[in-house]
Short mmCIF file of C-alpha atoms in Angstrom, two decimals:
data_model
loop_
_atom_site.label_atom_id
_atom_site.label_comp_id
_atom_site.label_asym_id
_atom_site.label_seq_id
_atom_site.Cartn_x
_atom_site.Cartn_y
_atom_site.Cartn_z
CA UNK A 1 -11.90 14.12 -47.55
CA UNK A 2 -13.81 11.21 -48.49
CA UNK A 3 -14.93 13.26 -51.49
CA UNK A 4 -11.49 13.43 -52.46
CA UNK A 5 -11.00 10.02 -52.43
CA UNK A 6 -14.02 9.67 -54.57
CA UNK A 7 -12.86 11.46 -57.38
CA UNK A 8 -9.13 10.20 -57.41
CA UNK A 9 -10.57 6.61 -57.41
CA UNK A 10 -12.56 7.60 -60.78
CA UNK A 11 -9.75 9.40 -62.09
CA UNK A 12 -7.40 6.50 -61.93
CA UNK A 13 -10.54 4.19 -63.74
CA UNK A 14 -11.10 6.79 -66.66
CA UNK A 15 -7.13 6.25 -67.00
CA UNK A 16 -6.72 2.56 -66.82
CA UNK A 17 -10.11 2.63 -69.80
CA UNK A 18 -7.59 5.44 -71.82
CA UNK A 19 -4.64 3.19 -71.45
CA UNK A 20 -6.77 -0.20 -72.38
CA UNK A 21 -8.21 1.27 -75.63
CA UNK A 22 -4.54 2.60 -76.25
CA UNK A 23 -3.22 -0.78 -75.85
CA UNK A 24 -5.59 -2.59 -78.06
CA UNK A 25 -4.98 -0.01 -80.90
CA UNK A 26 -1.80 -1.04 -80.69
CA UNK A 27 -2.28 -4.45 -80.81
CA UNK A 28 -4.23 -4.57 -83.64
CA UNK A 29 -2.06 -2.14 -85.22
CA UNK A 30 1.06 -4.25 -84.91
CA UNK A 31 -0.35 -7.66 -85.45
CA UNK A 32 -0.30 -6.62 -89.48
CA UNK A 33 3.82 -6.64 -89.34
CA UNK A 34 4.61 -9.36 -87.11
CA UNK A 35 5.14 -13.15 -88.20
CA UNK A 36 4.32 -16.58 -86.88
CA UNK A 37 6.59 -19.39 -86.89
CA UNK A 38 4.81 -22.51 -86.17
CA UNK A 39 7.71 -25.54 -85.11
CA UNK A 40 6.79 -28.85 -84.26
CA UNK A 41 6.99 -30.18 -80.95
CA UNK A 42 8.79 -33.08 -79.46
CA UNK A 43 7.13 -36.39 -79.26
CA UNK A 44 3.67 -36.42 -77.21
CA UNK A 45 4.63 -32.31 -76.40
CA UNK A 46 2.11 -30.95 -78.96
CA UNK A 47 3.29 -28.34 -80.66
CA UNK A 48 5.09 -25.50 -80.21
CA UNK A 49 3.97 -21.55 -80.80
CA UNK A 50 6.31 -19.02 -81.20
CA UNK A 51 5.91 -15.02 -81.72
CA UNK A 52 8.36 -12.89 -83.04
CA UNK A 53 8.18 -9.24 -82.67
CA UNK A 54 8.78 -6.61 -85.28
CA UNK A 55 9.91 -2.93 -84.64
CA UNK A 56 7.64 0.01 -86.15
CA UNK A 57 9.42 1.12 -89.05
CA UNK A 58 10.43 -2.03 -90.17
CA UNK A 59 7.07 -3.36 -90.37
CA UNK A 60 6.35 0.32 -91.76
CA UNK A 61 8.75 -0.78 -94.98
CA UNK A 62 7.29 -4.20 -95.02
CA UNK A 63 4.01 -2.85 -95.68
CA UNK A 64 5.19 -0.51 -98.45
CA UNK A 65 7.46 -3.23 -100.00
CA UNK A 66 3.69 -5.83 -99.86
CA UNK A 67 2.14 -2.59 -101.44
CA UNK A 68 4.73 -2.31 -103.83
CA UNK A 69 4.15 -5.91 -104.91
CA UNK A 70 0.80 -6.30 -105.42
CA UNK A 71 0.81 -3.16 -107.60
CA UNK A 72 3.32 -4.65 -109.71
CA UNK A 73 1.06 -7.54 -109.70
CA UNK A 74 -1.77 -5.47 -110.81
CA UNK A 75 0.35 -4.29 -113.55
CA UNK A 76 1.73 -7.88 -114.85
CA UNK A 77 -2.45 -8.80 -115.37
CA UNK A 78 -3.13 -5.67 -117.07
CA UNK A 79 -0.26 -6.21 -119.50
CA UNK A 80 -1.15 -7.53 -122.75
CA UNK A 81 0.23 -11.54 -122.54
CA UNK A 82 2.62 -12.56 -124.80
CA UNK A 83 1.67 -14.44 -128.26
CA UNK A 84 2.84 -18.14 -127.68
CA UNK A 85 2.86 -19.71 -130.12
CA UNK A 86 -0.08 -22.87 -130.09
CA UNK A 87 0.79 -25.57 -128.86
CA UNK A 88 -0.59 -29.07 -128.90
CA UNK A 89 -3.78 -29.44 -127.44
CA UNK A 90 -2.29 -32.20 -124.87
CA UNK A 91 1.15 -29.86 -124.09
CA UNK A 92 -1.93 -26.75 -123.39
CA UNK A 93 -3.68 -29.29 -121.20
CA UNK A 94 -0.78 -30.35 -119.23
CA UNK A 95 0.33 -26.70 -118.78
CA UNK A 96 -3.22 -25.34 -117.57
CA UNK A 97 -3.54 -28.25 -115.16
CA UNK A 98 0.26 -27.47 -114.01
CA UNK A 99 -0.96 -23.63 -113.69
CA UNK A 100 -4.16 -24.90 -112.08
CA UNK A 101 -1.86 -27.08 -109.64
CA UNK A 102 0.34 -24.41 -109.04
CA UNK A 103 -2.85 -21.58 -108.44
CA UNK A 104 -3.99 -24.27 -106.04
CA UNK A 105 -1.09 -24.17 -104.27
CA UNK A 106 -0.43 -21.08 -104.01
CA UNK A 107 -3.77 -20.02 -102.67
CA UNK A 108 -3.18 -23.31 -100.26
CA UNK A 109 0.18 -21.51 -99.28
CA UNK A 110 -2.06 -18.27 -98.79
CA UNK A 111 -4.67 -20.14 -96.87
CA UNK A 112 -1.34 -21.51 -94.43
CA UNK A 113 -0.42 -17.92 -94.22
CA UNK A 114 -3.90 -16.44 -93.00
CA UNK A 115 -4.24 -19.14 -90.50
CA UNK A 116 -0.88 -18.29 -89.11
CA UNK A 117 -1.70 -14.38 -89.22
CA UNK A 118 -5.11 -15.34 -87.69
CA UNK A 119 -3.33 -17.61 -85.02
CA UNK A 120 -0.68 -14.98 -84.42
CA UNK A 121 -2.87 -11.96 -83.85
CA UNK A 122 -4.58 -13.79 -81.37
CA UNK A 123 -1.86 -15.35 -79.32
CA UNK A 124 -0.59 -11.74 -79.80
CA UNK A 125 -4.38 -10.22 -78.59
CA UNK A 126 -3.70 -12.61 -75.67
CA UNK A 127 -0.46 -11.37 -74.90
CA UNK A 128 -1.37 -7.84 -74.90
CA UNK A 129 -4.74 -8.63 -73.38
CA UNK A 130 -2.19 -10.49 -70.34
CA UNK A 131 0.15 -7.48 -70.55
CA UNK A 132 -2.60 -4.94 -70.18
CA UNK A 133 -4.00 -7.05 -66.73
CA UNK A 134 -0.67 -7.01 -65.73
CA UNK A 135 -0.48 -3.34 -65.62
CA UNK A 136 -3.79 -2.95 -64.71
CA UNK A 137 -3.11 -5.04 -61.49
CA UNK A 138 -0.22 -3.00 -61.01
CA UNK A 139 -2.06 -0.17 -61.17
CA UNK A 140 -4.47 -1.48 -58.82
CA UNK A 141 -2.17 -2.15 -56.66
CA UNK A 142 -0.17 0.73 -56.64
CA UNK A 143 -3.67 2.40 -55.97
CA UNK A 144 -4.42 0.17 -53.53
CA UNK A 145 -1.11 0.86 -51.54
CA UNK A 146 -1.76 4.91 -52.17
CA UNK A 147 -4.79 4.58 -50.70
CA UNK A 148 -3.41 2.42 -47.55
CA UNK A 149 -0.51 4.95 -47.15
CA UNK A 150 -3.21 7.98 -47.17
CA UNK A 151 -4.84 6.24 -44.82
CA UNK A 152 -2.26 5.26 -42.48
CA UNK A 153 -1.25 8.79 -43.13
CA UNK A 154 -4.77 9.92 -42.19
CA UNK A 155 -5.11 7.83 -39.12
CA UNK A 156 -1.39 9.03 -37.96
CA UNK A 157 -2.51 12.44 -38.04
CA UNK A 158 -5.82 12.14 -36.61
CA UNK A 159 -3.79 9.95 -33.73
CA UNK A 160 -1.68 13.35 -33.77
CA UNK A 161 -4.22 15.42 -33.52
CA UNK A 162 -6.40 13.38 -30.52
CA UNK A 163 -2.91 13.01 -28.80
CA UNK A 164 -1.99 16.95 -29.35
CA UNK A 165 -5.71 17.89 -27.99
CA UNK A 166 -5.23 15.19 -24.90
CA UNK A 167 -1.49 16.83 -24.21
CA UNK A 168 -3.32 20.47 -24.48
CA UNK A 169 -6.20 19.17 -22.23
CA UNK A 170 -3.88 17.82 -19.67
CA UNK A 171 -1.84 20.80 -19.76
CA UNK A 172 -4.72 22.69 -19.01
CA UNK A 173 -5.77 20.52 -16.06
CA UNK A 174 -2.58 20.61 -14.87
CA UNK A 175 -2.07 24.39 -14.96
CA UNK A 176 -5.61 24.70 -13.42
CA UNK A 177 -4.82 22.09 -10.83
CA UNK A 178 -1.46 24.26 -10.36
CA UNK A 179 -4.35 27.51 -9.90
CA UNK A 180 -5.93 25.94 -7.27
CA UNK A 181 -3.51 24.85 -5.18
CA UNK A 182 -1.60 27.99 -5.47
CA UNK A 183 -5.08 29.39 -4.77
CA UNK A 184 -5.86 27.07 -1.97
CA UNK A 185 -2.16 27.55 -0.15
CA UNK A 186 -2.52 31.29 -0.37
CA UNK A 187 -6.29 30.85 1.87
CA UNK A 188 -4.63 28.31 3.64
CA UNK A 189 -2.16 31.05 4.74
CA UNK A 190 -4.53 34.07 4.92
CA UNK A 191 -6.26 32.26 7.26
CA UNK A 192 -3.45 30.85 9.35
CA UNK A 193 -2.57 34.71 9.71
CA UNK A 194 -5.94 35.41 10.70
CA UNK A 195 -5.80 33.04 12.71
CA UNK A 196 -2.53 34.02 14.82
CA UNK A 197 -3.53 37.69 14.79
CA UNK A 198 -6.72 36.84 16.43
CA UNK A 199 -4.89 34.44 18.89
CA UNK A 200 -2.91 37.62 19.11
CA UNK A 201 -5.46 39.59 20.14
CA UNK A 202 -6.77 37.11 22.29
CA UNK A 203 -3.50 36.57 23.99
CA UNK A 204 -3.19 40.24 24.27
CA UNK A 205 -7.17 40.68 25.56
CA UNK A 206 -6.40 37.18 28.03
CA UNK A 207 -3.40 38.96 29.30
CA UNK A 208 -4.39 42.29 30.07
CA UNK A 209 -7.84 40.64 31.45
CA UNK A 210 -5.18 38.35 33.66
CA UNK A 211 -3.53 41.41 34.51
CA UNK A 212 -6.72 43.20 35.43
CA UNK A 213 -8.06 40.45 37.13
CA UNK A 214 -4.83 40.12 39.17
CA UNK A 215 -5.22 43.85 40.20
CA UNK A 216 -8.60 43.37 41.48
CA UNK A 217 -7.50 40.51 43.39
CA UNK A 218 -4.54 41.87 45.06
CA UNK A 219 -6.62 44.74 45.17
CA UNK A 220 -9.37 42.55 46.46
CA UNK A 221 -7.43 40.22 48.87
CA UNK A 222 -5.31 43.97 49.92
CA UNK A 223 -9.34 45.16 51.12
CA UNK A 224 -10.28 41.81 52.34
CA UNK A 225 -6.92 41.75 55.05
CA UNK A 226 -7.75 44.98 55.80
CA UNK A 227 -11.37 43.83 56.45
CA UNK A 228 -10.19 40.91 57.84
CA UNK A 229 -7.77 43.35 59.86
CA UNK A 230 -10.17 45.63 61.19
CA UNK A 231 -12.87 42.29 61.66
CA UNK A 232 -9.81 40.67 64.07
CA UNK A 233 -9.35 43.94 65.68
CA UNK A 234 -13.05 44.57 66.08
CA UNK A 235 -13.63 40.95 67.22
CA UNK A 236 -10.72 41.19 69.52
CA UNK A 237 -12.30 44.62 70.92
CA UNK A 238 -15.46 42.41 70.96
CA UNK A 239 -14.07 39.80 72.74
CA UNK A 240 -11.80 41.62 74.92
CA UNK A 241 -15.47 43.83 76.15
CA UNK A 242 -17.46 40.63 76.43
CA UNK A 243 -14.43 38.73 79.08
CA UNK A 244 -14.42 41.83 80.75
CA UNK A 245 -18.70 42.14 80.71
CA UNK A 246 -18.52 38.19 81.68
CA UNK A 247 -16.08 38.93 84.40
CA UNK A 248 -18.40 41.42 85.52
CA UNK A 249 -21.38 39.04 85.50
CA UNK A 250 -19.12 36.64 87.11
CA UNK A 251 -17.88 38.89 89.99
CA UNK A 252 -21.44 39.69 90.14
CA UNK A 253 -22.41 36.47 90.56
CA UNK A 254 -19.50 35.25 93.13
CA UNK A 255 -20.93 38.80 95.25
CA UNK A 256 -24.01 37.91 95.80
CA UNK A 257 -25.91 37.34 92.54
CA UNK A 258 -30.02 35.25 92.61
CA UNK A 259 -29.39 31.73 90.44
CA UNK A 260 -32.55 30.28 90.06
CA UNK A 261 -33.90 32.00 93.01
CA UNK A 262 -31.56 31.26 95.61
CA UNK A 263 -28.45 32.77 97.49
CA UNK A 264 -25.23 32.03 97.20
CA UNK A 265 -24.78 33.19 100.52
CA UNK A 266 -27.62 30.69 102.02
CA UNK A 267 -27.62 28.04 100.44
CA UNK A 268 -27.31 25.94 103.04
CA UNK A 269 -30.75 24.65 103.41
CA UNK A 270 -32.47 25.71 100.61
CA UNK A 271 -32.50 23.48 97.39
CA UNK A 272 -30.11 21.65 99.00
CA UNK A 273 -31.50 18.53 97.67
CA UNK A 274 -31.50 20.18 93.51
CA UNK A 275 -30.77 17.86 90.96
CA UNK A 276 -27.61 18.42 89.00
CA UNK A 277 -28.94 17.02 85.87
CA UNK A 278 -26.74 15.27 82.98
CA UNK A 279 -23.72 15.65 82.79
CA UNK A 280 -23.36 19.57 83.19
CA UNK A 281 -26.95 20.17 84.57
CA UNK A 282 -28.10 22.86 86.64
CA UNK A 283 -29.38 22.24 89.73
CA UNK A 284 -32.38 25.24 91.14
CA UNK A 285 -30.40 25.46 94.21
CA UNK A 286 -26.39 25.63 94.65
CA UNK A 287 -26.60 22.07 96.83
CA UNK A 288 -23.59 23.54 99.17
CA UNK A 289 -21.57 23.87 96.22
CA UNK A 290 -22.05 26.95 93.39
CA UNK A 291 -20.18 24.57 90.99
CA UNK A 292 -18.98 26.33 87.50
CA UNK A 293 -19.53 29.97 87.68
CA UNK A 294 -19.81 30.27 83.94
CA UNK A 295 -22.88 27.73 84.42
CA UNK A 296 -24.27 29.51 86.52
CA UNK A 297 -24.22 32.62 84.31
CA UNK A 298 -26.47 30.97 81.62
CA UNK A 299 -28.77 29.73 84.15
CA UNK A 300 -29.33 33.91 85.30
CA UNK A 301 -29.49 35.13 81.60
CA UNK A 302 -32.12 32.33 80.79
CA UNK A 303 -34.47 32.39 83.60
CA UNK A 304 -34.05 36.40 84.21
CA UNK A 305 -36.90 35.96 81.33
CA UNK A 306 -38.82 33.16 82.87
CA UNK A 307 -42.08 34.10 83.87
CA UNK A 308 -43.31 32.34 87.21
CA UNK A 309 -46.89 31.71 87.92
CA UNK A 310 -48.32 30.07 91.33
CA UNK A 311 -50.14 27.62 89.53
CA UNK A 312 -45.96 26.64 89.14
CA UNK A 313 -45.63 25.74 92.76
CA UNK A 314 -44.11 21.83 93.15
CA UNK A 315 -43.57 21.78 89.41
CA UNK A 316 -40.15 21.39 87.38
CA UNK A 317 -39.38 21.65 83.77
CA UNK A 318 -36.06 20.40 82.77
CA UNK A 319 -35.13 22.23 79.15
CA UNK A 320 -31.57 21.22 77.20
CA UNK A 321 -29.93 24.39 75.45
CA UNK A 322 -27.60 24.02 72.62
CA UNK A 323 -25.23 27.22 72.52
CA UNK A 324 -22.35 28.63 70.15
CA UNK A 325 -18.84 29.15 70.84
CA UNK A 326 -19.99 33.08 70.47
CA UNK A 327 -23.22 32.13 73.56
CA UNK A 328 -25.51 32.18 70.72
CA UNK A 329 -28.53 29.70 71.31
CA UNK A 330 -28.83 26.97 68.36
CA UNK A 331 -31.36 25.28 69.56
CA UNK A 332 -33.40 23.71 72.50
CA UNK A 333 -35.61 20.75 73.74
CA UNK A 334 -37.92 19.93 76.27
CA UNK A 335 -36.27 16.69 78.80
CA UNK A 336 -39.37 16.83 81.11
CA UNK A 337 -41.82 18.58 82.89
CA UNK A 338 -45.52 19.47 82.90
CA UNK A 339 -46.79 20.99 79.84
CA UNK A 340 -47.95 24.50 81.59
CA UNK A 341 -44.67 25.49 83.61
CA UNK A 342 -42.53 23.86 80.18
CA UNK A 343 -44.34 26.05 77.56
CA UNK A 344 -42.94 29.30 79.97
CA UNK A 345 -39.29 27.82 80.06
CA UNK A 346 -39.03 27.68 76.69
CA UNK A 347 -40.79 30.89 75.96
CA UNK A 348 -37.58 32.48 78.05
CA UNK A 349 -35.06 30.53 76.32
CA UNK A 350 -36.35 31.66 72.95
CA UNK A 351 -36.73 35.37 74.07
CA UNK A 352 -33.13 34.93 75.83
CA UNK A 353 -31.49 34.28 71.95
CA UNK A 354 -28.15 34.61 73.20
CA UNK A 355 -25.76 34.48 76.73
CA UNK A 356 -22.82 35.75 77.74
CA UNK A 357 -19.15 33.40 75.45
CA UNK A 358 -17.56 30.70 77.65
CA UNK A 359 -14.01 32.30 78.35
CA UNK A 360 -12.06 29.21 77.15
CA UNK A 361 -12.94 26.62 74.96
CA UNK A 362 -12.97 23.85 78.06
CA UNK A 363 -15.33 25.68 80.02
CA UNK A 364 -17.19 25.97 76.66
CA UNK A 365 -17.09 21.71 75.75
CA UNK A 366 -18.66 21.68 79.15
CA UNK A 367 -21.46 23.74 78.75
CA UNK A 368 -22.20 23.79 75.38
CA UNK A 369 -25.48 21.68 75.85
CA UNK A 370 -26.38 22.26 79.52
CA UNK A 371 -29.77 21.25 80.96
CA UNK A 372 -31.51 24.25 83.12
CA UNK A 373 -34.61 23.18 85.55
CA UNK A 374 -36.89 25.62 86.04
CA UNK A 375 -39.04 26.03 89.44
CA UNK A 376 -40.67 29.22 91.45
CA UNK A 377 -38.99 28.43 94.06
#
């Protein structure tokens, strides 16, 4: 493109030479035919030029009419002059100096003439020289503005172009933009489904597991009331056979049975002096009294294990028993006592591990931590 421009821009020069030689030819061409009138100017305005302008073909006859003339001149000097007839030698005088005069002026009037040709062609030179910048400005100019309107022209459509490529680029963002959403929303929704079937699933696993587990546990809590059924029945049985075995013991007892090596038949001097203990304590003897009989059915079951020894004899060992609502022993702990005839008491209550249930739970809050004294007596 800039090539282009190149070679227009000396195209147009190489013209505006052509047309400058053209014009000067012309010029000097027409500056033959044309006349110069020389008026005088107004006081202190100098004076005055003026140029007239003659067409082509008259100036064309002009010159053949001039050409003409001087041929006819040529002729009148080659023709043989006249015989005059002799004059005086003063009368020939006066007429050479008048033809003298007159060459004189003539050539003066020829001299007037040249100047005025010379001045006119070049106030005409001028002109055309002032003519032929004019146009030559004009063509400059009118280059000048060519060349601005190409170039506005260029600049529009590169501006065209940049703004067609940004239109086509942001087209293509936007339809790729438009891709991935359309893209994104369609994972977006895969994945919500995926995500509901598996809660699905899940819900379906959860409930049958529920289900399931529900089955076990009524299944479960069905074989743990039986359990618990057969466990009450068996515990009542239990129960039932250890009132009636303690009812034994006890009508046992009340007939006759040894507590702590006495009789319940004779006590009336023997031990009658026993200590009772704390609270719900067990006295060797019966002291007149038997007291509780369920009291004195854990004194029998304990010491039925004691082992007596005569090295025993004036000793006592006083031994506190914790039992379960079941007779089960929990624990026990020496009160007092020598160390020898102690160490055989609670040998028996360990070995003894459990008596005979209290048959209510009063006679039980009673004797659930009774203190036994064991003697040989």
């Amino acid at each position: 493109m800039q090539n282009n421009r190149q070679k227009k821009g000396a195209n147009a020069f190489v013209i505006s030479i052509l047309m400058h030689l053209v014009l000067f030819g012309l010029l000097i061409w027409s500056s033959l035919y044309q006349t110069v009138e020389i008026m005088g100017g107004g006081e202190g305005d100098g004076d005055a030029l003026g140029a007239v302008m003659v067409d082509t073909g008259n100036a064309a006859q002009e010159w053949g009419r001039i050409q003409q003339q001087k041929k006819g001149q040529a002729d009148k000097q080659k023709k043989p002059e006249p015989v005059v007839e002799e004059k005086p030698a003063i009368e020939q005088e006066d007429v050479r100096q008048q033809e003298i005069a007159k060459q004189e002026e003539l050539k003066r009037q020829q001299e007037i003439q040249r100047q005025k040709d010379i001045e006119r062609q070049k106030q005409e030179a001028l002109e055309k020289q002032k003519q032929l910048e004019i146009a030559r400005q004009e063509i400059l100019k009118k280059q000048a503005e060519e060349t601005k309107i190409k170039q506005m022209a260029e600049a529009a459509k590169l501006k065209a172009e940049a703004e067609a490529r940004r239109l086509a680029a942001a087209a293509k963002q936007a339809e790729e933009a438009k891709a991935k959403a359309a893209e994104k929303a369609k994972k977006q929704a895969e994945e919500k489904a995926k995500k509901q079937a598996e809660e699905k699933q899940k819900a379906e696993l959860e409930a049958k597991a529920k289900a399931a587990a529900e089955a076990k546990a009524k299944a479960d809590a069905e074989a743990k009331a039986k359990a618990a059924a057969e466990a009450k029945q068996k515990a009542a049985a239990e129960a039932a056979a250890r009132r009636k075995a303690d009812q034994a013991a006890l009508d046992d007892f009340m007939n006759g049975g040894n507590i702590g090596g006495g009789s319940a038949s004779k006590g009336g001097s023997a031990n009658k002096g026993g200590t009772q203990g704390s609270g719900a304590g067990l006295g060797a003897g019966d002291g007149g009294k038997v007291g509780d009989q369920y009291g004195g059915i854990i004194k029998r079951e304990i010491q039925r294990r004691f082992l007596k020894d005569p090295s025993f004899a004036g000793k006592v060992c006083r031994i506190k028993v914790q039992l379960g609502r079941d007779g089960t022993i929990l624990g026990y702990q020496k009160v007092s006592g020598p160390e020898d005839i102690c160490t055989a008491a609670l040998s028996a209550v360990a070995r003894t591990k459990k008596v005979p249930a209290a048959p209510s739970d009063a006679v039980y809050n009673k004797y659930k931590a009774p203190i036994i004294d064991f003697d040989i007596k």
